Coordinates of C-alpha atoms (C1' of nucleotides) in Angstrom, one line a residue:
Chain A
X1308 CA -69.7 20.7 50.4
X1309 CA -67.3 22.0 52.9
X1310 CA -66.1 25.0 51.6
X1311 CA -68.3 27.9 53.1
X1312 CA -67.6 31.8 52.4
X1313 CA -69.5 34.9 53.7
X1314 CA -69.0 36.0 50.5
X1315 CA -69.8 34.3 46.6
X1316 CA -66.9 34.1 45.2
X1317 CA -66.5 32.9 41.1
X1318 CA -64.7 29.6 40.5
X1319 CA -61.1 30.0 38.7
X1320 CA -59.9 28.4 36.3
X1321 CA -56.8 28.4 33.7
X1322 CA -56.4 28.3 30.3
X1323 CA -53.9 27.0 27.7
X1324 CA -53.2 28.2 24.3
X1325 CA -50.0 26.1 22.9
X1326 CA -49.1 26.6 19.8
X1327 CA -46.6 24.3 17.8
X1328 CA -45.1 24.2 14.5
X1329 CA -44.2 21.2 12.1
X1330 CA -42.3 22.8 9.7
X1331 CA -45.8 23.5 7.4
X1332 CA -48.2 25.5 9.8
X1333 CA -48.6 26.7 13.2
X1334 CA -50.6 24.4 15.0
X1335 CA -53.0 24.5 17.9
X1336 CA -53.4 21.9 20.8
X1337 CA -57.1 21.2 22.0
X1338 CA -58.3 18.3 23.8
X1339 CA -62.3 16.7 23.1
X1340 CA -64.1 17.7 26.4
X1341 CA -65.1 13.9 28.0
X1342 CA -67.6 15.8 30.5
X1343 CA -70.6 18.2 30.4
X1344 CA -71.0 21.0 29.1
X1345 CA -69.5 20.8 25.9
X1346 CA -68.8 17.0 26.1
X1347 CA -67.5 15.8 23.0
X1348 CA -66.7 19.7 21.7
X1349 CA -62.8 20.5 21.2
X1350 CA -61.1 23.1 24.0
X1351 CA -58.5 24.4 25.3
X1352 CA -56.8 22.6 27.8
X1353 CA -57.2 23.6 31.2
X1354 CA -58.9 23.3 34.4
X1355 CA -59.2 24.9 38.2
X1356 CA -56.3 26.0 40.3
X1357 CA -56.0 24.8 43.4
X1358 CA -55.1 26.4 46.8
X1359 CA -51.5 26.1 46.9
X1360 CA -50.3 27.2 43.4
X1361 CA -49.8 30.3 41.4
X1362 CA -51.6 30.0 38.1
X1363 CA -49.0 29.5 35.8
X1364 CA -48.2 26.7 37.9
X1365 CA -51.5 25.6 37.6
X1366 CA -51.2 26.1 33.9
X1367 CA -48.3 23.5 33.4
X1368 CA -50.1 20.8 35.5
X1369 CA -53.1 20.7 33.8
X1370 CA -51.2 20.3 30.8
X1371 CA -48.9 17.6 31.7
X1372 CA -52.2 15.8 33.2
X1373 CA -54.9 16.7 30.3
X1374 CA -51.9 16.4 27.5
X1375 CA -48.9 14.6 28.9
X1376 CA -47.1 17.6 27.6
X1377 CA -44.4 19.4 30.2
X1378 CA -41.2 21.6 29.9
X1379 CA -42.0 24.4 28.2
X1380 CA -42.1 27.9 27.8
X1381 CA -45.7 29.3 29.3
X1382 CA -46.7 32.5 30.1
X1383 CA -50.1 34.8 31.4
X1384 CA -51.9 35.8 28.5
X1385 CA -55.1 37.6 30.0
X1386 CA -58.0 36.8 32.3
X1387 CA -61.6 36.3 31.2
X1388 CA -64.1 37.6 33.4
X1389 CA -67.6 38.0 32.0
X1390 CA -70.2 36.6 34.1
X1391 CA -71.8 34.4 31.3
X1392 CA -68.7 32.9 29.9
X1393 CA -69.3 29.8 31.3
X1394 CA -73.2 28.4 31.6
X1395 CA -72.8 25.8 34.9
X1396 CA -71.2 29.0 36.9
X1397 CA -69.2 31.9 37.2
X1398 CA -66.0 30.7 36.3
X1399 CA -63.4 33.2 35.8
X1400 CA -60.6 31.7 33.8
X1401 CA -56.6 32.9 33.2
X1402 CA -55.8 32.2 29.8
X1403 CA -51.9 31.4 29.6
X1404 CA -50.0 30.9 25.9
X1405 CA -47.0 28.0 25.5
X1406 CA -45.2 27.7 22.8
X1407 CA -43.7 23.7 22.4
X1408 CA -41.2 22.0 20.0
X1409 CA -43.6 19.9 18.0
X1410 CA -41.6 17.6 17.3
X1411 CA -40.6 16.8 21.1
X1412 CA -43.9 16.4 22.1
X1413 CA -46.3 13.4 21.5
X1414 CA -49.6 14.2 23.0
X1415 CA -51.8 11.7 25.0
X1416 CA -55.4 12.4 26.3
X1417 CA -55.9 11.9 30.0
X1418 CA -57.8 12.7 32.9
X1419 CA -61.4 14.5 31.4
X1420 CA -60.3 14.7 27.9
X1421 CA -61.4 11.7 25.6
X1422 CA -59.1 13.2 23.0
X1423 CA -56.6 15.4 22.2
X1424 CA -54.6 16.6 19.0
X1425 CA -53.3 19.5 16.7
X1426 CA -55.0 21.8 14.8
X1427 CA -54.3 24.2 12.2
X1428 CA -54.3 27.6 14.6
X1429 CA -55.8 29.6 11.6
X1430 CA -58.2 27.3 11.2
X1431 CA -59.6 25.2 14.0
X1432 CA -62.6 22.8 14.5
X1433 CA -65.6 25.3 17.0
X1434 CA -64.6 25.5 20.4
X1435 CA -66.2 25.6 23.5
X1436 CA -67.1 28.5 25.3
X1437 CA -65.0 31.7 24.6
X1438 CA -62.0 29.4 23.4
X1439 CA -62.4 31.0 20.0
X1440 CA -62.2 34.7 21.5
X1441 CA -59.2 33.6 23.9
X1442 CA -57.3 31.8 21.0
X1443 CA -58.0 35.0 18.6
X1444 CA -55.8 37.2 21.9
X1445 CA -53.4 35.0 21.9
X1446 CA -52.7 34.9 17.8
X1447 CA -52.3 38.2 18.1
X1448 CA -49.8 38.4 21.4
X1449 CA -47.9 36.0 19.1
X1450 CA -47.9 38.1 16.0
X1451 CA -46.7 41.1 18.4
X1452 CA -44.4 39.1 20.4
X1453 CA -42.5 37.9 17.5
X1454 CA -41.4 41.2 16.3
X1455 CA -39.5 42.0 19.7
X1456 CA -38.7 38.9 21.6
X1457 CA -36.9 35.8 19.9
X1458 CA -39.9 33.3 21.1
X1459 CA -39.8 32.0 17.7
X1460 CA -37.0 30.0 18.2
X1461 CA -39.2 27.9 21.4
X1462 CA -40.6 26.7 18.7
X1463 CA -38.5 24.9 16.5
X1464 CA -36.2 21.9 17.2
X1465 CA -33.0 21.9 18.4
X1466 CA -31.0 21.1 15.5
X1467 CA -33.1 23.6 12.3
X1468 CA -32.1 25.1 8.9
X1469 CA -32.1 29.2 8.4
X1470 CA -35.1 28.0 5.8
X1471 CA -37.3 26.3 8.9
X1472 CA -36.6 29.5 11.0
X1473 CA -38.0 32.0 8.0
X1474 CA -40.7 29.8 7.4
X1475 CA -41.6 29.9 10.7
X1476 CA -41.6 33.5 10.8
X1477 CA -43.4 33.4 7.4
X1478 CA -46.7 31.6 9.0
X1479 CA -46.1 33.5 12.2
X1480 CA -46.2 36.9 10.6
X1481 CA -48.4 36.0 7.5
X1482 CA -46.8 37.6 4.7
X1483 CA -43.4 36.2 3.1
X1484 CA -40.1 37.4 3.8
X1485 CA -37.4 37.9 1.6
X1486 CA -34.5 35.5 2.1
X1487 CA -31.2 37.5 1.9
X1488 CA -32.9 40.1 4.0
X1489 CA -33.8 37.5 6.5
X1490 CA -30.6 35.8 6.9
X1491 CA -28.6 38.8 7.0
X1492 CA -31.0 40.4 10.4
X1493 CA -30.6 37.0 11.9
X1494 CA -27.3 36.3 11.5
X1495 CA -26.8 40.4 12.4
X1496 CA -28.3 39.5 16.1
X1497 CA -25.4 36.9 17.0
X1498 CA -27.4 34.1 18.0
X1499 CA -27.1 31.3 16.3
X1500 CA -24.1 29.4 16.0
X1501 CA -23.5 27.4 12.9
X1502 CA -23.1 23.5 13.2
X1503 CA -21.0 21.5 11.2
X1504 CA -23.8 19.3 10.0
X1505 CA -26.3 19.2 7.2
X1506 CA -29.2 18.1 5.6
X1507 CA -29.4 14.3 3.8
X1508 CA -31.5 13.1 1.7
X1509 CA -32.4 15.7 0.2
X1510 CA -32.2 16.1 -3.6
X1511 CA -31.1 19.4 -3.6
X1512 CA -28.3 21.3 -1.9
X1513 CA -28.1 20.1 1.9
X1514 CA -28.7 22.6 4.1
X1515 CA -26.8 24.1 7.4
X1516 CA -28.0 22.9 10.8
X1517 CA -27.8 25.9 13.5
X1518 CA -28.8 26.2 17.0
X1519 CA -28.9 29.1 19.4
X1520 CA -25.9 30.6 21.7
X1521 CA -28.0 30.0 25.1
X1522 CA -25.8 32.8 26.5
X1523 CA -26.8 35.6 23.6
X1524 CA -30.5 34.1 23.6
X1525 CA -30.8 35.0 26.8
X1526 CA -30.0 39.0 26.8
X1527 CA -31.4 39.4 23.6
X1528 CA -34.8 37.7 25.1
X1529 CA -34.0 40.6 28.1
X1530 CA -33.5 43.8 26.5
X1531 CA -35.3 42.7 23.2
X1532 CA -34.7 43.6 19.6
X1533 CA -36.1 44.8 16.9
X1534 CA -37.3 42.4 14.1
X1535 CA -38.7 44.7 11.4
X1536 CA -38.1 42.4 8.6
Chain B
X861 CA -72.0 32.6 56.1
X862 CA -74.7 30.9 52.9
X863 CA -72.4 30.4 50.0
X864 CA -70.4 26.9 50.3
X865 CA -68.6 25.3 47.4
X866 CA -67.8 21.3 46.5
X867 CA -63.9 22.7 46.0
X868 CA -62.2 25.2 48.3
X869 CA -62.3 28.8 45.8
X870 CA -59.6 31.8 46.5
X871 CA -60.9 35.4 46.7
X872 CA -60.8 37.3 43.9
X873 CA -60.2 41.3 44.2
X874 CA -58.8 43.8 41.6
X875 CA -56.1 46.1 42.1
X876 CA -55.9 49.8 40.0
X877 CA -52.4 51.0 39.2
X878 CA -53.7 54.6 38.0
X879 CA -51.5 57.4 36.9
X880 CA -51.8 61.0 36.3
X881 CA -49.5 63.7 35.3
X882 CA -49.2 67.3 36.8
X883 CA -47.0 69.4 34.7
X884 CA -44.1 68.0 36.6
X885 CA -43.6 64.1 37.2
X886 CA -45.8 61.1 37.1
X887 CA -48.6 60.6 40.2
X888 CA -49.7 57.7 41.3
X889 CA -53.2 57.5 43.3
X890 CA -53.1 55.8 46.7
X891 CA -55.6 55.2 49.6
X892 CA -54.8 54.6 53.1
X893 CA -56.1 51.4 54.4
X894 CA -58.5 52.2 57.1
X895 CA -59.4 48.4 58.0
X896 CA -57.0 45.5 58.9
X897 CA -54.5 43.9 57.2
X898 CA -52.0 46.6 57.1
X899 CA -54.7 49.8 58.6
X900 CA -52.7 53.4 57.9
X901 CA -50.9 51.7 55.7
X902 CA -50.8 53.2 51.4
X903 CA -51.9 50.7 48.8
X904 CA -53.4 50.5 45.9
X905 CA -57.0 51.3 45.3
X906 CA -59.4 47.6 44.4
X907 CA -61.6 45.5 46.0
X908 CA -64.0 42.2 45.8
X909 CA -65.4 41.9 42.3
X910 CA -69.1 40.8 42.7
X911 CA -70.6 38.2 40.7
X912 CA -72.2 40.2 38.4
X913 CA -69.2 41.8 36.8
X914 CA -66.4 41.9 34.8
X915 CA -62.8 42.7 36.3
X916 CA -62.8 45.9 34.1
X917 CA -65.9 46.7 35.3
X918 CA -65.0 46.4 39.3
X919 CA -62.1 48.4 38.8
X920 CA -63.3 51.2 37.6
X921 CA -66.3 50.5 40.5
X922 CA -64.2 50.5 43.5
X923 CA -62.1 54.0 42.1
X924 CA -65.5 55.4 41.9
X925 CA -66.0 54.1 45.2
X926 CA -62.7 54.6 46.9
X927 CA -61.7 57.6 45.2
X928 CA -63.9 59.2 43.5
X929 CA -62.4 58.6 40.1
X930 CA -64.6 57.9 37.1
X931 CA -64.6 58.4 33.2
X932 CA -60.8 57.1 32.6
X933 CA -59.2 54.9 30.3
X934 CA -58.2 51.5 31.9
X935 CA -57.2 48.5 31.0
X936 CA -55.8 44.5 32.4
X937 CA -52.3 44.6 33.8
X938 CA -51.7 41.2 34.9
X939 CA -53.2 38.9 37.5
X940 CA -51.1 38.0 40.3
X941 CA -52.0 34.7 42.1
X942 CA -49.0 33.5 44.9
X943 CA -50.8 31.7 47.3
X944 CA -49.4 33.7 50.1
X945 CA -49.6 37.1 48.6
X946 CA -51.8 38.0 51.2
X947 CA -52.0 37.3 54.8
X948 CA -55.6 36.9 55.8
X949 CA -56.8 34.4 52.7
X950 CA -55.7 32.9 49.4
X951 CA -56.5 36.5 47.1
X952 CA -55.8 35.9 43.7
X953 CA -56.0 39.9 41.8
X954 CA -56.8 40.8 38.4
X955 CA -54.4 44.0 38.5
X956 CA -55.4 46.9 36.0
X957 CA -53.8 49.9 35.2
X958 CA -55.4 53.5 34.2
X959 CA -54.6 56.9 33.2
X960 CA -56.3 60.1 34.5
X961 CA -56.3 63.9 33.4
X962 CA -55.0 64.7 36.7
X963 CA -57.0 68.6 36.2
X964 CA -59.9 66.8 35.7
X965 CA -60.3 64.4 38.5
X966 CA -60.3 66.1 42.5
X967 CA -60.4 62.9 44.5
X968 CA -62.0 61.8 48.0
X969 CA -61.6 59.5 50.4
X970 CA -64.7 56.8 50.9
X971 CA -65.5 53.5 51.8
X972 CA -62.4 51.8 53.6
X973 CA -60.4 54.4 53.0
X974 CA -59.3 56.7 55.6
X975 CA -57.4 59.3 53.0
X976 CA -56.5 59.2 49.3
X977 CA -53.5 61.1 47.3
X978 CA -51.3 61.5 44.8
X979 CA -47.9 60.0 45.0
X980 CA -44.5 60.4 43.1
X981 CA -45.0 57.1 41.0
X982 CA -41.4 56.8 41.1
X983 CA -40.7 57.1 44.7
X984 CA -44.3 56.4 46.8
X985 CA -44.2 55.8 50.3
X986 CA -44.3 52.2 51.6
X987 CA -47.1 50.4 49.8
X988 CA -49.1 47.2 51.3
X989 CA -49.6 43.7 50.4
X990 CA -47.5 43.1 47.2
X991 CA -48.3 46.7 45.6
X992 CA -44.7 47.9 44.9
X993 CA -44.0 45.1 42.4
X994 CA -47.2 45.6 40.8
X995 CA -46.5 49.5 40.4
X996 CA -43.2 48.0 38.9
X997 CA -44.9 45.9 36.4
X998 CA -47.4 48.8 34.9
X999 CA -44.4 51.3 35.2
X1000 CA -42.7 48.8 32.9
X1001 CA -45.9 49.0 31.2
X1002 CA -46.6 52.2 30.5
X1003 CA -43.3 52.9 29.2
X1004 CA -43.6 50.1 26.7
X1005 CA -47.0 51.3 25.6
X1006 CA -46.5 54.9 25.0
X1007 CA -43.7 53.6 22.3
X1008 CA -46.7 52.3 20.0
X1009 CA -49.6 53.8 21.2
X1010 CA -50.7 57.1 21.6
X1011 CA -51.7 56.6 25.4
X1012 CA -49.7 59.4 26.5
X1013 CA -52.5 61.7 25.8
X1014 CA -55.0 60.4 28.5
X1015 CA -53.0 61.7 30.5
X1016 CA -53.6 65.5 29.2
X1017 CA -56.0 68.2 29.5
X1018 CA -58.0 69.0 26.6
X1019 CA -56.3 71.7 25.9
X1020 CA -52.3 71.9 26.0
X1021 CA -49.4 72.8 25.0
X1022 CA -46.3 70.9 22.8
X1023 CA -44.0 71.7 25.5
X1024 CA -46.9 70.0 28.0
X1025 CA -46.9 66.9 25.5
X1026 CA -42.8 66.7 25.4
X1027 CA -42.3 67.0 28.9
X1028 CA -45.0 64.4 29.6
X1029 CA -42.8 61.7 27.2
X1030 CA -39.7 62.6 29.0
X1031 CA -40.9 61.9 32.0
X1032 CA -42.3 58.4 31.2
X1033 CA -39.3 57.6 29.0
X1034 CA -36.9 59.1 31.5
X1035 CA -34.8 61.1 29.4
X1036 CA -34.7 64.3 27.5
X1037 CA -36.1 64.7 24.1
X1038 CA -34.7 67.3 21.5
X1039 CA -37.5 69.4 20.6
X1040 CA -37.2 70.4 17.0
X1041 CA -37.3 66.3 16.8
X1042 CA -40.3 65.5 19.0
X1043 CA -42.1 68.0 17.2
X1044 CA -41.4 67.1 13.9
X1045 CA -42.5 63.5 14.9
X1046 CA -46.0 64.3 16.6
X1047 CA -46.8 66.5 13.7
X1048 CA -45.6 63.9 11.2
X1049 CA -48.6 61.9 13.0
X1050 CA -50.8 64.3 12.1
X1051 CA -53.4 63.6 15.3
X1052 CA -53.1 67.2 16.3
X1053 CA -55.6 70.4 15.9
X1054 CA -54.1 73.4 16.8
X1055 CA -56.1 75.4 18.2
X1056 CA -56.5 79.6 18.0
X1057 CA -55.8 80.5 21.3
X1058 CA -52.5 80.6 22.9
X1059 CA -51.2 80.7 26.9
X1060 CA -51.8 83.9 28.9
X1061 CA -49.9 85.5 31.5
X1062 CA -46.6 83.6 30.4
X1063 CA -43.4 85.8 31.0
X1064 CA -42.1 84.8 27.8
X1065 CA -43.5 84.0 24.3
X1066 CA -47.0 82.7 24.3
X1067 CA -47.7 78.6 23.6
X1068 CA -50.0 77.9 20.9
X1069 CA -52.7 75.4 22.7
X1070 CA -54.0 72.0 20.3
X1071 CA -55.8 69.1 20.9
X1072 CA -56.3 65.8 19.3
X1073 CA -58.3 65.2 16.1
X1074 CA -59.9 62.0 17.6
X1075 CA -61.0 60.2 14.3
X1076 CA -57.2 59.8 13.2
X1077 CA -56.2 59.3 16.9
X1078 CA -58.6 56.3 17.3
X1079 CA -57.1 55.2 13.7
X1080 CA -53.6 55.1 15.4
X1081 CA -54.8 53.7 18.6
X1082 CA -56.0 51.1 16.7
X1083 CA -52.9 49.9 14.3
X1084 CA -49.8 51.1 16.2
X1085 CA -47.5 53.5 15.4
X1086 CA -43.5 53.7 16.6
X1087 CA -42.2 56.4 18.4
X1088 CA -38.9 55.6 18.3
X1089 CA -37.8 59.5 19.6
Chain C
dC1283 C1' -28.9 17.5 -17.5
dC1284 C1' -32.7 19.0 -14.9
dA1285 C1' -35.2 20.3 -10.8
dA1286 C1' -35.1 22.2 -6.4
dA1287 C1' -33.5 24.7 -2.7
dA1288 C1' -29.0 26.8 -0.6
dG1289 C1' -26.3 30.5 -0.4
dT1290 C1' -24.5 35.3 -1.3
dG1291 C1' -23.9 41.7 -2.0
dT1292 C1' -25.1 46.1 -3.5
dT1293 C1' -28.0 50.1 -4.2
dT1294 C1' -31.8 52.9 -2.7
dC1295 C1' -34.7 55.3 0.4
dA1296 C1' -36.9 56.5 4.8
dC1297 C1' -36.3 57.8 9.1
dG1298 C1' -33.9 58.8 13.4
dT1299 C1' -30.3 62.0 15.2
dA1300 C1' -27.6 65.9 16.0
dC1301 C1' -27.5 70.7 16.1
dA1302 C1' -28.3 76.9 16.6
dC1303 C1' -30.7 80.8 16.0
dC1304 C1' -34.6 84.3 16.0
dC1305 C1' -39.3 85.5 18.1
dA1306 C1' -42.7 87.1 21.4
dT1307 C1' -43.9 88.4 26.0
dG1308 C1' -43.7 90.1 31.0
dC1309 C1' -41.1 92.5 34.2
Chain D
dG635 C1' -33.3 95.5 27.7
dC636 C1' -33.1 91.1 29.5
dA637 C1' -34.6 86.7 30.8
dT638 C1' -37.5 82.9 29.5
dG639 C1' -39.4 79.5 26.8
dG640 C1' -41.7 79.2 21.7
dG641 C1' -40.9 78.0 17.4
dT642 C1' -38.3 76.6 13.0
dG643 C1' -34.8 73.5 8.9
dT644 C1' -30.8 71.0 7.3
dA645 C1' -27.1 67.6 6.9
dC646 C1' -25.6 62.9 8.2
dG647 C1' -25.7 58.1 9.1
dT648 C1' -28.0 53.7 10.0
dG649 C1' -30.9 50.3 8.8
dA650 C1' -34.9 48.3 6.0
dA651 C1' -36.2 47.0 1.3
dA652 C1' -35.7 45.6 -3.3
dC653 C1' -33.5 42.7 -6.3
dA654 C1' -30.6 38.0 -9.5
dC655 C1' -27.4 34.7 -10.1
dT656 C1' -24.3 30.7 -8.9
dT657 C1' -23.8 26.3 -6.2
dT658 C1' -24.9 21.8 -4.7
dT659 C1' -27.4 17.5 -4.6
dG660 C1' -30.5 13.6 -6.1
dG661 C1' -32.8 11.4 -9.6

DNA sequence: CCAAAAGTGTTTCACGTACACCCATGC
DNA sequence: GCATGGGTGTACGTGAAACACTTTTGG
């Protein structure tokens, strides 16, 4: 026990709420705690930052080690502080929230986690300590978010249909949208560019593939935009 | 030097970003360092939070403390955690911005402070440690949030005028409002009382004084509104 | 030919924006 | 009486919201 401080000082931790979508719900990723307390509960990934890194930094490593998942778009959320949250110690903790391309991702459970998976966000297994409060903030940072930033799109594939990016925005928002409406804001914005593919196997009219114009994405993601559909 | 830890822990301090309005232009609160790392220098009034507290709740300790500030609405910013964002130690702060009644609140200098003031928020003086990009962030902040929340009228006496209220958005927006507009749109809210008493002493025709009817200004606080003026 | 989703325009209404004059008061 | 800010209403344009039918494909 080398570490010695004039003063205590509370343990600090991150946090990770990802959130992923597969076309039918927005989905959560937790991992099964392997170690005390809460062993064998479901969580949030995360873990304690070290000396030498930012916590959004810290954020993505613990992810990539707890989750194999990396390369994706992460950002603070908000930072837990009451003394109790945690039983073993103070711990304060600073939550982050990704959003990932299912599709791109197959999770694997790793160090400390016996498990890991995706959950319906609405309606997850019981979490460990205030994971249920943190994942509640970052629902509705989501829900907010989406109205003035174009972070639904992080969540959807490369390659998607203008029906996968309303139904997205459907489960996101939790109402339905109406589809001319929809198609005529989006395609008002300029962002999407129009591929010269469609959908097989389908037994109804194949759809158009799309995919963003990087360039627009960009300084519309900057000076934002109003999404009051 | 009693309290040693298995892992090596960074410091963990809050940092208040308050604001206040005088009539004129948007103040900032500062306190002049009176120990070492930058002593004389301005910064931003915080300090350790204890172990028995929240971050909210050691913010709104140390500007009690350090200022003599109390009874304000404050809220998380952001926490800021580069690992060499301060020179002595590895400091990771839990930033927090507030708003004061600047009539209400007369402030002192105390503990490691040698002086305290109010500061153009828009042009301060030379600010410690990584302060000026934290004043950038809840300048960003505030602007954003008194868009969709009524937060603009913490910042208010009791008592005041429309012209008080108008001036107050224009200087947080930065721009002029038209003001057969602006009052169109706060009365559309409906969160005003006006009041039966009007200025004295004016060299011009008297302002009628209102206030806010708190039950429907809680109601907005709590759902939004857009005040797209 | 039937089921299923793709794709496409117009009208209506609310709200943001621009804009000019008379009123009350102190000096 | 004049300088100063208080207080008021209307016309226009943009954008959100409501709404129905034809097209394409597989089975």
């Amino acid at each position: 026990m080398p570490y010695t401080y004039e003063y205590p000082r509370p343990a600090l931790t991150v946090d990770c709420v990802v959130f992923g979508f597969d076309d039918e719900a927005l989905k959560l990723l937790l991992i099964q705690r392997g170690i005390d307390p809460y062993k064998g509960s479901w969580a949030l990934p995360g873990g304690f930052v070290r000396m030498d890194e930012t916590t959004e930094t810290a954020a993505m490593r613990e992810l990539e080690e707890e989750a194999g998942v990396s390369d994706i778009y992460l950002e603070q959320l908000y930072t837990f502080s009451e003394p109790n949250r945690d039983p073993r110690d103070r711990i304060v903790s600073v939550a982050h929230y990704a959003l990932v391309k299912l599709s791109d991702h197959r999770v694997t459970a790793a160090t400390d986690a016996e498990d890991v998976g995706w959950f319906p966000a609405d309606d997850p297994p019981p979490l460990a300590f205030d994971h249920a409060k943190i994942l509640s903030i970052a629902r509705d940072r989501l829900r907010a978010k989406v109205r003035y930033q174009p972070v639904g799109f992080e969540l959807l594939p490369t390659k998607f249909t203008l029906r996968q990016l309303q139904h997205l925005y459907e489960v996101v928002l939790g109402r339905e949208l109406d589809k001319r409406n929809f198609r005529k804001k989006v395609h008002s914005l300029g962002i999407l560019k129009a591929l010269d593919e469609y959908e097989t196997g389908v037994s109804h009219r194949a759809a158009q593939f799309f995919k963003f114009d990087r360039a627009k994405y960009r300084q519309l993601e900057k000076k934002g935009f109003n999404f009051e559909i």
